[in-house]
Amino acid sequence: MQTNYYFPGFEFCIVQLRKYIHAHEVFTIMLTDGRIVHYEPQNVTDFRNWLLQHQIEDLRSSVGNQIAA
């Protein structure tokens, strides 16, 4: 299986990403070095799927799971 470490048009490698939150069409992403970046992809669904494929933590899902527990 081939892994895409970079998403087209996004400057950071998947190993630099720690977690994200998505609102409207903007992704707010925490990098492994603690920096926060914002990214508005041309194709929101493809970018979100790329993050999910690489198991980058979605803060909405994690917070929702903690509240439900």
Backbone as CSV, one residue per row, in Angstrom:
resi,resn,N_x,N_y,N_z,CA_x,CA_y,CA_z,C_x,C_y,C_z
1,MET,0.827,-1.186,0.000,0.000,0.000,0.000,0.870,1.248,0.000
2,GLN,0.612,2.142,-0.921,1.388,3.368,-1.022,0.801,4.407,-0.070
3,THR,1.672,5.105,0.643,1.237,6.129,1.575,1.581,7.496,1.016
4,ASN,0.616,8.400,1.046,0.834,9.782,0.622,1.166,10.607,1.852
5,TYR,2.445,10.908,2.035,2.870,11.664,3.203,2.522,13.139,3.090
6,TYR,2.325,13.623,1.864,1.942,15.011,1.642,0.619,15.074,0.909
7,PHE,-0.225,16.021,1.309,-1.468,16.274,0.601,-1.180,17.383,-0.414
8,PRO,-1.633,17.255,-1.663,-1.348,18.270,-2.678,-1.770,19.678,-2.228
9,GLY,-0.822,20.603,-2.241,-1.089,21.989,-1.872,-0.916,22.293,-0.391
10,PHE,-0.621,21.269,0.418,-0.431,21.455,1.858,1.035,21.248,2.160
11,GLU,1.665,22.214,2.809,3.123,22.203,2.947,3.691,21.259,4.000
12,PHE,2.844,20.711,4.868,3.349,19.891,5.963,3.178,18.402,5.681
13,CYS,4.145,17.630,6.137,4.132,16.175,6.001,3.227,15.582,7.082
14,ILE,2.615,14.462,6.791,1.677,13.832,7.722,2.316,13.570,9.086
15,VAL,3.617,13.267,9.133,4.271,12.981,10.418,4.432,14.238,11.274
16,GLN,4.208,15.421,10.699,4.284,16.669,11.451,2.952,17.036,12.102
17,LEU,1.886,16.299,11.796,0.557,16.647,12.270,0.205,15.856,13.526
18,ARG,-0.409,16.540,14.481,-0.768,15.882,15.733,-2.278,15.724,15.881
19,LYS,-3.024,16.819,15.714,-4.481,16.781,15.831,-5.068,17.957,15.083
20,TYR,-6.374,17.897,14.865,-7.025,18.972,14.115,-8.468,19.149,14.552
21,ILE,-9.001,20.298,14.171,-10.425,20.565,14.306,-10.854,21.239,13.007
22,HIS,-12.045,20.911,12.568,-12.543,21.394,11.277,-13.800,22.217,11.524
23,ALA,-13.825,23.443,11.000,-15.003,24.303,11.109,-15.226,24.965,9.759
24,HIS,-16.412,24.768,9.216,-16.789,25.257,7.891,-15.827,24.672,6.868
25,GLU,-14.962,25.449,6.278,-14.006,24.913,5.296,-12.558,25.060,5.759
26,VAL,-12.366,25.440,7.020,-11.020,25.683,7.540,-10.653,24.609,8.554
27,PHE,-9.454,24.070,8.390,-8.897,23.114,9.337,-7.873,23.846,10.192
28,THR,-8.001,23.724,11.496,-7.006,24.249,12.428,-6.241,23.030,12.915
29,ILE,-4.939,23.049,12.685,-4.119,21.858,12.891,-2.986,22.151,13.868
30,MET,-2.825,21.275,14.860,-1.678,21.374,15.760,-0.574,20.482,15.213
31,LEU,0.595,21.067,15.074,1.759,20.319,14.598,2.468,19.672,15.787
32,THR,3.321,18.707,15.511,4.032,17.998,16.579,4.962,18.924,17.362
33,ASP,5.381,20.052,16.764,6.246,20.994,17.483,5.436,22.029,18.274
34,GLY,4.100,21.872,18.303,3.251,22.757,19.084,2.665,23.934,18.319
35,ARG,3.167,24.185,17.119,2.613,25.286,16.327,1.201,24.950,15.866
36,ILE,0.411,25.995,15.654,-0.949,25.868,15.138,-0.964,26.490,13.741
37,VAL,-1.515,25.759,12.779,-1.650,26.287,11.419,-3.102,26.151,10.976
38,HIS,-3.491,26.996,10.053,-4.831,26.951,9.475,-4.696,26.623,7.997
39,TYR,-5.611,25.802,7.510,-5.552,25.395,6.104,-6.964,25.286,5.553
40,GLU,-7.162,25.871,4.389,-8.445,25.801,3.696,-8.224,25.080,2.367
41,PRO,-8.451,23.768,2.347,-8.193,22.993,1.128,-9.239,23.270,0.049
42,GLN,-8.851,23.036,-1.197,-9.807,23.165,-2.296,-10.868,22.079,-2.201
43,ASN,-10.476,20.897,-1.738,-11.427,19.798,-1.591,-11.422,19.341,-0.126
44,VAL,-12.393,19.825,0.638,-12.474,19.553,2.070,-12.599,18.055,2.349
45,THR,-13.435,17.368,1.594,-13.654,15.933,1.817,-12.375,15.137,1.607
46,ASP,-11.636,15.422,0.550,-10.380,14.706,0.292,-9.359,14.952,1.394
47,PHE,-9.261,16.193,1.860,-8.290,16.505,2.910,-8.667,15.801,4.214
48,ARG,-9.943,15.861,4.564,-10.405,15.191,5.787,-10.158,13.680,5.697
49,ASN,-10.438,13.088,4.558,-10.184,11.653,4.372,-8.702,11.327,4.496
50,TRP,-7.846,12.202,3.993,-6.395,12.013,4.096,-5.976,12.006,5.561
51,LEU,-6.513,12.954,6.343,-6.208,13.000,7.776,-6.697,11.731,8.480
52,LEU,-7.919,11.318,8.172,-8.479,10.119,8.783,-7.698,8.867,8.401
53,GLN,-7.284,8.785,7.153,-6.509,7.638,6.669,-5.223,7.478,7.477
54,HIS,-4.653,8.597,7.901,-3.398,8.573,8.653,-3.613,8.660,10.163
55,GLN,-4.878,8.534,10.575,-5.236,8.487,11.995,-4.790,9.718,12.781
56,ILE,-4.919,10.886,12.153,-4.662,12.139,12.857,-5.894,12.421,13.711
57,GLU,-5.682,12.763,14.965,-6.777,12.921,15.920,-7.695,14.092,15.553
58,ASP,-8.980,13.804,15.485,-10.019,14.808,15.265,-10.508,15.239,16.644
59,LEU,-10.255,16.491,17.025,-10.613,16.944,18.368,-12.107,16.867,18.639
60,ARG,-12.937,17.083,17.650,-14.383,16.978,17.866,-14.780,15.563,18.274
61,SER,-14.214,14.583,17.614,-14.520,13.191,17.936,-13.990,12.822,19.306
62,SER,-12.766,13.252,19.648,-12.183,12.881,20.928,-12.917,13.528,22.082
63,VAL,-13.298,14.790,21.934,-14.019,15.482,23.005,-15.410,14.855,23.149
64,GLY,-16.069,14.554,22.053,-17.387,13.918,22.098,-17.339,12.574,22.781
65,ASN,-16.298,11.806,22.525,-16.149,10.488,23.153,-15.891,10.620,24.653
66,GLN,-15.153,11.648,25.065,-14.870,11.845,26.492,-16.132,12.262,27.235
67,ILE,-16.964,13.089,26.620,-18.196,13.546,27.260,-19.174,12.384,27.399
68,ALA,-19.240,11.531,26.385,-20.164,10.387,26.406,-19.778,9.342,27.440
69,ALA,-18.502,9.304,27.789,-18.018,8.258,28.715,-18.348,8.514,30.140
